[in-house]
Short mmCIF file of C-alpha atoms and ligand atoms in Angstrom, two decimals:
data_model
loop_
_atom_site.label_atom_id
_atom_site.label_comp_id
_atom_site.label_asym_id
_atom_site.label_seq_id
_atom_site.Cartn_x
_atom_site.Cartn_y
_atom_site.Cartn_z
CA HIS A 1 101.16 88.82 80.32
CA SER A 2 99.57 90.02 83.49
CA THR A 3 99.54 89.41 87.21
CA LYS A 4 96.49 87.71 88.54
CA ALA A 5 95.25 86.01 91.64
CA VAL A 6 94.41 82.48 90.49
CA ALA A 7 92.14 80.13 92.47
CA TRP A 8 93.63 76.78 91.56
CA GLU A 9 91.41 74.77 93.92
CA PRO A 10 88.49 75.35 96.32
CA ASN A 11 89.19 76.16 99.97
CA LYS A 12 92.89 77.17 99.26
CA PRO A 13 94.57 80.59 99.29
CA LEU A 14 94.69 82.39 95.92
CA VAL A 15 98.06 82.32 94.23
CA ILE A 16 99.56 85.34 92.46
CA GLU A 17 100.65 84.10 89.04
CA ASP A 18 101.83 85.42 85.66
CA VAL A 19 98.84 84.77 83.38
CA GLU A 20 98.76 85.18 79.61
CA VAL A 21 95.78 87.28 78.51
CA ALA A 22 95.07 86.82 74.80
CA PRO A 23 94.08 89.89 72.68
CA PRO A 24 90.32 90.64 72.43
CA GLN A 25 88.52 88.76 69.69
CA ALA A 26 85.46 89.93 67.69
CA ASN A 27 83.17 92.12 69.84
CA GLU A 28 85.47 91.88 72.82
CA VAL A 29 87.49 94.46 74.78
CA ARG A 30 90.63 94.13 76.92
CA ILE A 31 90.29 96.12 80.16
CA LYS A 32 93.12 97.26 82.40
CA ILE A 33 91.65 96.78 85.90
CA VAL A 34 92.49 99.82 88.02
CA ALA A 35 90.58 98.84 91.16
CA THR A 36 88.53 95.84 92.33
CA GLY A 37 86.48 95.29 95.39
CA MET A 38 85.97 91.96 97.12
CA CYS A 39 82.44 90.76 97.60
CA HIS A 40 81.10 87.85 99.72
CA THR A 41 80.17 85.98 96.49
CA ASP A 42 83.91 85.56 95.76
CA LEU A 43 84.26 83.89 99.24
CA TYR A 44 81.10 81.83 98.58
CA ILE A 45 82.63 80.35 95.40
CA LEU A 46 86.00 79.67 97.05
CA PHE A 47 84.89 78.28 100.43
CA GLU A 48 81.10 77.39 100.26
CA SER A 49 79.95 76.25 96.82
CA MET A 50 83.31 74.74 95.75
CA LYS A 51 82.24 73.41 92.39
CA LYS A 52 85.42 71.57 91.45
CA GLU A 53 84.68 71.70 87.70
CA SER A 54 84.82 75.52 87.75
CA PHE A 55 88.46 75.62 88.91
CA PRO A 56 91.07 76.89 88.22
CA MET A 57 89.52 80.31 87.88
CA ILE A 58 90.15 83.89 88.52
CA LEU A 59 87.70 85.45 90.99
CA GLY A 60 86.57 89.05 91.37
CA HIS A 61 83.56 90.74 89.71
CA GLU A 62 83.33 94.19 91.26
CA ALA A 63 85.70 96.42 89.42
CA ALA A 64 86.47 99.56 87.40
CA GLY A 65 89.10 99.97 84.71
CA ILE A 66 90.16 101.45 81.43
CA ILE A 67 89.82 100.01 77.93
CA GLU A 68 93.28 98.88 76.81
CA SER A 69 92.45 97.48 73.27
CA VAL A 70 89.34 96.52 71.38
CA GLY A 71 88.70 93.59 69.00
CA PRO A 72 87.13 93.64 65.57
CA GLY A 73 83.61 94.92 65.36
CA VAL A 74 83.70 97.03 68.53
CA THR A 75 82.31 100.47 67.91
CA GLU A 76 81.03 101.43 71.41
CA PHE A 77 84.39 101.61 73.07
CA GLN A 78 87.87 102.89 72.41
CA PRO A 79 91.14 102.72 74.27
CA GLY A 80 91.17 105.06 77.28
CA ASP A 81 87.44 104.80 78.01
CA LYS A 82 86.62 104.37 81.70
CA VAL A 83 84.38 101.32 82.20
CA ILE A 84 82.83 98.93 84.70
CA PRO A 85 82.65 95.27 83.75
CA LEU A 86 79.21 93.66 84.16
CA PHE A 87 78.56 90.25 85.62
CA ILE A 88 75.17 90.39 84.03
CA SER A 89 75.45 91.40 80.36
CA GLN A 90 72.97 93.54 78.50
CA CYS A 91 72.89 92.42 74.88
CA ARG A 92 69.79 94.53 74.21
CA GLU A 93 68.51 91.86 71.86
CA CYS A 94 67.31 88.83 73.79
CA ARG A 95 63.77 88.57 75.12
CA PHE A 96 64.89 89.35 78.65
CA CYS A 97 66.76 92.53 77.61
CA LYS A 98 63.74 93.56 75.64
CA SER A 99 61.46 93.28 78.69
CA PRO A 100 61.48 96.07 81.19
CA LYS A 101 60.69 93.55 83.92
CA THR A 102 64.10 91.97 84.29
CA ASN A 103 67.84 92.25 83.89
CA GLN A 104 68.42 88.52 83.22
CA CYS A 105 70.07 88.80 79.84
CA GLU A 106 70.47 85.28 78.41
CA LYS A 107 73.82 85.80 76.82
CA GLY A 108 75.84 85.58 80.05
CA TRP A 109 77.40 82.84 82.17
CA ILE A 110 74.45 82.46 84.45
CA GLU A 111 73.28 79.00 83.06
CA THR A 112 76.86 77.59 83.55
CA GLN A 113 78.94 76.64 86.60
CA HIS A 114 79.59 80.26 87.63
CA VAL A 115 82.15 80.71 84.86
CA LEU A 116 82.12 81.80 81.28
CA LYS A 117 83.69 79.06 79.23
CA ASP A 118 86.28 80.03 76.61
CA SER A 119 88.19 82.58 78.56
CA ARG A 120 91.29 84.37 77.21
CA PHE A 121 93.38 83.28 80.22
CA THR A 122 96.16 80.67 80.25
CA CYS A 123 98.69 79.96 83.00
CA LYS A 124 101.41 77.27 82.99
CA GLY A 125 99.79 75.75 79.87
CA LYS A 126 96.41 75.50 81.55
CA LYS A 127 93.20 77.27 80.59
CA ILE A 128 91.90 79.37 83.51
CA GLU A 129 88.13 79.89 83.78
CA GLN A 130 86.56 83.39 83.91
CA PHE A 131 84.38 83.77 86.97
CA ALA A 132 81.01 85.52 86.46
CA GLY A 133 82.21 86.52 82.98
CA THR A 134 84.48 89.16 84.62
CA SER A 135 87.50 87.88 86.61
CA THR A 136 88.75 91.17 88.05
CA PHE A 137 91.38 89.97 90.52
CA SER A 138 93.74 90.71 87.66
CA GLN A 139 95.64 93.47 85.85
CA TYR A 140 93.83 92.71 82.54
CA THR A 141 90.72 90.91 81.60
CA VAL A 142 88.88 90.33 78.27
CA VAL A 143 85.11 90.76 78.21
CA ASN A 144 82.46 90.83 75.50
CA GLN A 145 81.30 94.42 74.85
CA MET A 146 77.75 93.47 75.92
CA ALA A 147 79.12 93.03 79.41
CA VAL A 148 80.78 96.44 79.79
CA ALA A 149 79.33 99.78 80.90
CA LYS A 150 81.06 103.03 79.92
CA ILE A 151 81.09 105.58 82.74
CA ASP A 152 81.83 109.24 83.27
CA PRO A 153 85.48 109.96 82.56
CA SER A 154 85.74 112.00 85.68
CA ALA A 155 84.71 109.08 87.97
CA PRO A 156 87.42 107.99 90.45
CA LEU A 157 87.84 104.35 89.59
CA ASP A 158 89.20 103.35 93.02
CA LYS A 159 85.80 104.29 94.44
CA VAL A 160 83.15 103.52 91.82
CA CYS A 161 84.43 99.95 91.37
CA LEU A 162 81.91 99.15 94.15
CA ILE A 163 79.12 100.19 91.85
CA GLY A 164 80.04 97.08 89.86
CA CYS A 165 78.39 94.82 92.36
CA GLY A 166 77.64 95.58 96.04
CA ILE A 167 76.14 99.00 95.77
CA CYS A 168 73.83 98.35 92.80
CA THR A 169 72.87 94.95 94.31
CA GLY A 170 71.63 96.28 97.65
CA TYR A 171 70.35 99.65 96.54
CA GLY A 172 68.45 98.25 93.59
CA ALA A 173 66.97 95.39 95.68
CA ALA A 174 65.29 98.08 97.73
CA VAL A 175 64.40 100.54 95.06
CA ASN A 176 63.80 98.38 91.89
CA THR A 177 62.77 94.98 93.34
CA ALA A 178 61.01 95.67 96.61
CA LYS A 179 59.89 99.11 95.40
CA VAL A 180 59.99 100.53 98.84
CA GLU A 181 57.36 103.30 99.42
CA PRO A 182 57.67 106.57 101.26
CA GLY A 183 56.70 106.30 104.91
CA SER A 184 57.19 102.54 105.10
CA THR A 185 58.93 100.40 107.64
CA CYS A 186 61.82 98.19 106.42
CA ALA A 187 64.22 95.58 107.81
CA VAL A 188 67.62 94.71 106.35
CA PHE A 189 69.21 91.46 107.43
CA GLY A 190 73.02 91.41 107.06
CA LEU A 191 74.99 94.62 107.14
CA GLY A 192 77.87 93.98 104.71
CA ALA A 193 78.17 96.33 101.70
CA VAL A 194 75.13 94.71 100.09
CA GLY A 195 72.93 95.19 103.19
CA LEU A 196 74.25 98.66 103.82
CA ALA A 197 73.44 99.60 100.21
CA ALA A 198 69.95 98.19 100.79
CA VAL A 199 69.58 100.43 103.85
CA MET A 200 70.66 103.40 101.61
CA GLY A 201 68.09 102.35 99.05
CA CYS A 202 65.31 102.22 101.64
CA LYS A 203 66.21 105.59 102.86
CA ALA A 204 66.40 107.11 99.37
CA ALA A 205 62.90 105.59 98.74
CA GLY A 206 61.59 107.48 101.77
CA ALA A 207 61.27 104.71 104.37
CA LYS A 208 60.58 106.20 107.77
CA LYS A 209 61.91 103.31 109.92
CA ILE A 210 64.79 101.07 108.83
CA PHE A 211 65.64 98.14 111.11
CA ALA A 212 69.26 96.98 110.73
CA VAL A 213 69.69 93.39 111.65
CA ASP A 214 73.06 91.66 112.15
CA ILE A 215 74.63 89.15 114.57
CA ASN A 216 77.85 91.28 114.51
CA PRO A 217 77.02 94.44 116.45
CA GLU A 218 80.20 96.12 115.14
CA LYS A 219 78.22 96.80 111.94
CA PHE A 220 75.58 98.96 113.59
CA GLU A 221 77.55 102.20 113.64
CA LYS A 222 78.06 102.09 109.85
CA ALA A 223 74.39 101.24 109.30
CA LYS A 224 73.53 104.59 110.97
CA VAL A 225 75.60 106.41 108.43
CA PHE A 226 73.53 104.91 105.55
CA GLY A 227 70.18 105.74 107.24
CA ALA A 228 69.23 102.82 109.64
CA THR A 229 67.10 104.03 112.49
CA ASP A 230 66.83 100.87 114.67
CA PHE A 231 69.32 98.14 115.41
CA VAL A 232 68.59 94.52 116.28
CA ASN A 233 71.05 91.72 117.15
CA PRO A 234 69.15 88.42 117.01
CA LYS A 235 71.65 87.06 119.54
CA ASP A 236 70.19 89.44 122.20
CA TYR A 237 66.82 87.64 122.13
CA ASP A 238 65.67 84.12 123.09
CA LYS A 239 62.72 84.16 120.68
CA PRO A 240 62.59 84.22 116.82
CA ILE A 241 63.71 87.52 115.37
CA SER A 242 60.53 87.64 113.22
CA GLN A 243 58.53 87.72 116.46
CA VAL A 244 60.79 90.37 117.92
CA LEU A 245 60.29 92.59 114.80
CA ALA A 246 56.50 91.86 114.70
CA GLU A 247 56.22 93.09 118.28
CA MET A 248 58.25 96.30 117.53
CA THR A 249 56.22 97.14 114.47
CA ASN A 250 52.55 96.27 115.13
CA GLY A 251 52.60 93.02 113.20
CA GLY A 252 55.65 93.19 110.97
CA VAL A 253 57.57 95.29 108.52
CA ASP A 254 56.37 96.45 105.14
CA TYR A 255 59.62 95.40 103.36
CA SER A 256 62.42 93.04 104.30
CA LEU A 257 65.71 92.36 102.52
CA GLU A 258 67.86 89.30 103.15
CA CYS A 259 71.54 90.23 102.44
CA VAL A 260 73.28 87.27 104.17
CA GLY A 261 72.92 84.24 101.96
CA ASN A 262 71.50 81.91 104.65
CA VAL A 263 68.20 80.09 104.03
CA GLU A 264 67.16 80.26 107.76
CA VAL A 265 67.62 84.06 107.58
CA MET A 266 65.64 84.13 104.34
CA ARG A 267 62.73 82.49 106.20
CA SER A 268 63.01 84.90 109.14
CA ALA A 269 63.06 87.88 106.76
CA LEU A 270 59.93 86.71 105.02
CA GLU A 271 58.16 85.96 108.31
CA SER A 272 59.17 89.39 109.70
CA CYS A 273 56.92 91.01 107.09
CA VAL A 274 53.47 92.13 107.92
CA LYS A 275 50.55 90.02 106.47
CA GLY A 276 48.44 91.56 103.77
CA TRP A 277 51.14 93.36 101.82
CA GLY A 278 54.62 92.63 103.22
CA ILE A 279 57.32 91.98 100.53
CA SER A 280 60.55 90.16 101.22
CA VAL A 281 63.50 90.17 98.86
CA VAL A 282 66.14 87.47 98.72
CA VAL A 283 69.50 89.05 97.88
CA GLY A 284 71.99 86.84 99.70
CA TRP A 285 73.43 84.10 97.48
CA THR A 286 73.32 80.33 98.00
CA GLU A 287 72.64 77.31 95.85
CA LEU A 288 73.39 74.81 98.68
CA HIS A 289 70.04 74.45 100.45
CA ASP A 290 66.29 74.72 99.85
CA VAL A 291 64.41 77.59 101.38
CA ALA A 292 61.19 76.90 103.30
CA THR A 293 58.23 78.51 104.95
CA ARG A 294 54.67 77.47 105.74
CA PRO A 295 52.27 78.17 102.81
CA VAL A 296 50.04 80.19 105.06
CA GLN A 297 52.73 82.88 105.32
CA LEU A 298 52.17 83.49 101.58
CA ILE A 299 48.44 82.80 101.59
CA ALA A 300 48.08 85.59 104.10
CA GLY A 301 49.37 88.04 101.48
CA ARG A 302 53.14 88.18 101.84
CA THR A 303 55.23 88.27 98.66
CA TRP A 304 58.63 86.61 98.36
CA LYS A 305 60.95 87.87 95.64
CA GLY A 306 64.60 87.57 94.56
CA SER A 307 66.93 90.13 93.13
CA MET A 308 70.19 89.88 91.14
CA PHE A 309 72.38 92.99 90.73
CA GLY A 310 69.49 94.92 92.23
CA GLY A 311 67.45 94.39 89.06
CA PHE A 312 69.62 96.89 87.18
CA LYS A 313 70.23 96.47 83.48
CA GLY A 314 73.99 97.16 83.61
CA LYS A 315 74.69 99.26 80.52
CA ASP A 316 71.72 101.61 81.48
CA GLY A 317 71.91 101.47 85.25
CA VAL A 318 75.59 101.54 86.06
CA PRO A 319 76.46 104.86 84.37
CA GLU A 320 73.41 106.40 86.09
CA MET A 321 74.65 105.21 89.53
CA VAL A 322 78.06 106.60 88.84
CA LYS A 323 76.42 109.97 87.93
CA ALA A 324 74.38 109.89 91.14
CA TYR A 325 77.63 109.41 93.13
CA LEU A 326 79.38 112.28 91.25
CA GLY A 327 76.20 114.38 91.94
CA LYS A 328 76.55 113.53 95.69
CA LYS A 329 73.20 111.69 95.68
CA LEU A 330 74.80 108.25 96.51
CA LEU A 331 77.32 107.31 99.16
CA VAL A 332 80.26 105.17 97.97
CA ASP A 333 83.41 106.17 99.83
CA GLU A 334 81.75 105.21 103.12
CA PHE A 335 81.75 101.47 102.09
CA ILE A 336 85.49 101.34 101.83
CA THR A 337 87.25 100.37 105.02
CA HIS A 338 90.56 99.02 103.57
CA ASN A 339 92.84 99.58 100.61
CA MET A 340 95.38 96.93 99.61
CA THR A 341 97.39 95.81 96.67
CA LEU A 342 96.25 92.72 94.58
CA ASP A 343 99.21 90.83 96.16
CA GLN A 344 97.39 91.11 99.46
CA VAL A 345 94.20 89.46 98.27
CA ASN A 346 94.39 86.70 100.79
CA ASP A 347 94.60 89.18 103.65
CA ALA A 348 91.41 90.86 102.23
CA ILE A 349 89.73 87.43 102.24
CA GLU A 350 90.62 86.85 105.90
CA LEU A 351 89.23 90.34 106.87
CA MET A 352 85.86 89.57 105.21
CA LYS A 353 85.71 86.03 106.62
CA HIS A 354 86.06 87.47 110.06
CA GLY A 355 83.57 90.36 109.59
CA LYS A 356 86.34 92.95 110.01
CA CYS A 357 85.71 94.96 106.86
CA ILE A 358 82.87 96.34 104.78
CA ARG A 359 84.77 96.60 101.49
CA THR A 360 88.48 96.20 100.74
CA VAL A 361 89.52 97.79 97.44
CA LEU A 362 92.46 96.11 95.74
CA ASN A 363 94.94 97.83 93.45
CA PRO A 364 96.45 95.48 90.76
CA PHE A 365 99.04 98.16 89.78
CA PRO A 366 100.81 99.46 92.87
CA GLN A 367 103.68 101.89 92.21
P1 NAD B 401 79.41 90.42 103.95
O1 NAD B 401 80.08 89.12 104.41
O2 NAD B 401 80.23 91.66 103.88
O3 NAD B 401 78.13 90.75 104.90
C1 NAD B 401 77.29 89.71 105.39
C2 NAD B 401 76.73 90.23 106.76
O4 NAD B 401 75.77 89.26 107.20
C3 NAD B 401 77.76 90.29 107.82
O5 NAD B 401 77.77 91.58 108.43
C4 NAD B 401 77.44 89.20 108.80
O6 NAD B 401 77.72 89.52 110.17
C5 NAD B 401 75.90 89.18 108.61
N1 NAD B 401 75.32 87.89 109.06
C6 NAD B 401 75.79 86.63 109.02
N2 NAD B 401 74.90 85.76 109.54
C7 NAD B 401 73.81 86.54 109.98
C8 NAD B 401 72.57 86.12 110.55
N3 NAD B 401 72.27 84.93 110.87
N4 NAD B 401 71.67 87.09 110.76
C9 NAD B 401 72.03 88.40 110.48
N5 NAD B 401 73.18 88.81 109.87
C10 NAD B 401 74.00 87.89 109.65
O7 NAD B 401 78.74 90.12 102.58
P2 NAD B 401 78.25 91.07 101.29
O8 NAD B 401 79.44 91.21 100.39
O9 NAD B 401 77.57 92.19 101.77
O10 NAD B 401 77.28 90.03 100.56
C11 NAD B 401 76.02 89.69 101.20
C12 NAD B 401 75.35 88.56 100.48
O11 NAD B 401 74.87 89.08 99.16
C13 NAD B 401 76.23 87.39 100.11
O12 NAD B 401 75.39 86.16 100.26
C14 NAD B 401 76.58 87.58 98.69
O13 NAD B 401 76.88 86.40 98.01
C15 NAD B 401 75.25 88.14 98.17
N6 NAD B 401 75.30 88.87 96.87
C16 NAD B 401 74.29 88.72 96.07
C17 NAD B 401 74.24 89.40 94.87
C18 NAD B 401 73.03 89.31 93.99
O14 NAD B 401 73.06 89.77 92.86
N7 NAD B 401 71.90 88.76 94.44
C19 NAD B 401 75.25 90.23 94.53
C20 NAD B 401 76.34 90.37 95.41
C21 NAD B 401 76.34 89.71 96.56
ZN1 ZN B 402 79.32 90.62 94.27
#
């Protein structure tokens, strides 16, 4: 039995429940979650997408923990290993895993309604669905070994949990997907953890100018810490932000990254790119609306791309990102604005809803 924050229905507070977590079956591991961040995608599922058929579920997908037990056939992990669960598996066998071009392993939950069917959770006689194949707002979760990355045993789990989503997502979108070049000019729309990690990625790739764009000016100070050089609040202008950026950059930026999840912003980000070679990456998540632009924007030589988990193959990329942090080549602590217990999960949701945090790290096992 284990304490978990269960989402019984969309648009309602999570409820702390005693949930039964069955032992791991063949090729599965049971993970004790030591720390979990909250990401905007958790809020999206609860308040925006609200696919009724996916509830009840346990949210959370950005975590770090310790292997508690392993099922038959597991050779890669043993109890005590420090790990990060992966919301994109890496089976190493499917045609997507075999291609260096993508991280879209086909063994995961991605083709389903956000949840991996056949979870190991039951509560009050009801099966509880496993969000993103992870469900980390919990003391224990059971995951297939292909969706787990083993990390350096010296890594502080209450920090590196953020490498399980937000940091890889934004950083990799800049470095792996946009492939930002030295000396370039970039614009990042949305300065939550994902956008700030994108700013950090642009800087690491050698960008000389990084515009940080947000409608909440409280985010600009943090963006400076991660390497932003210029700050733009669309609310300060009465013309389209793409026009504002074009005027500031002699025709547009070389790279833009949308880290909001709003189709209007996706369009602005694309149209903020310079013609000829500008690349815009969609990182923010939504399935609710179509995204549009005039074809001439693309005909003129702009490229529109998307990025999930920053293009990282998790088993390979996550341990490397943890190493980069331990080697002081990657900022992680700077994203954490709040620490709470899992019982306070609804307070953490309120903070994010109102733009009052970057990341809250939740502890499922408070003393
Ligand atoms: P967040 O809520 O912490 O940050 C979003 C930021 O966008 C806020 O600072 C907000 O003020 C800003 N914003 C809102 N409207 C804006 C506008 N019109 N113009 C400019 N800025 C605006 O969220 P987060 O956790 O950083 O996540 C960001 C997005 O990335 C979400 O859509 C999330 O679902 C998505 N996401 C995608 C992936 C992926 O693999 N592609 C992974 C994780 C998260
Ligand atoms: Zn996330």
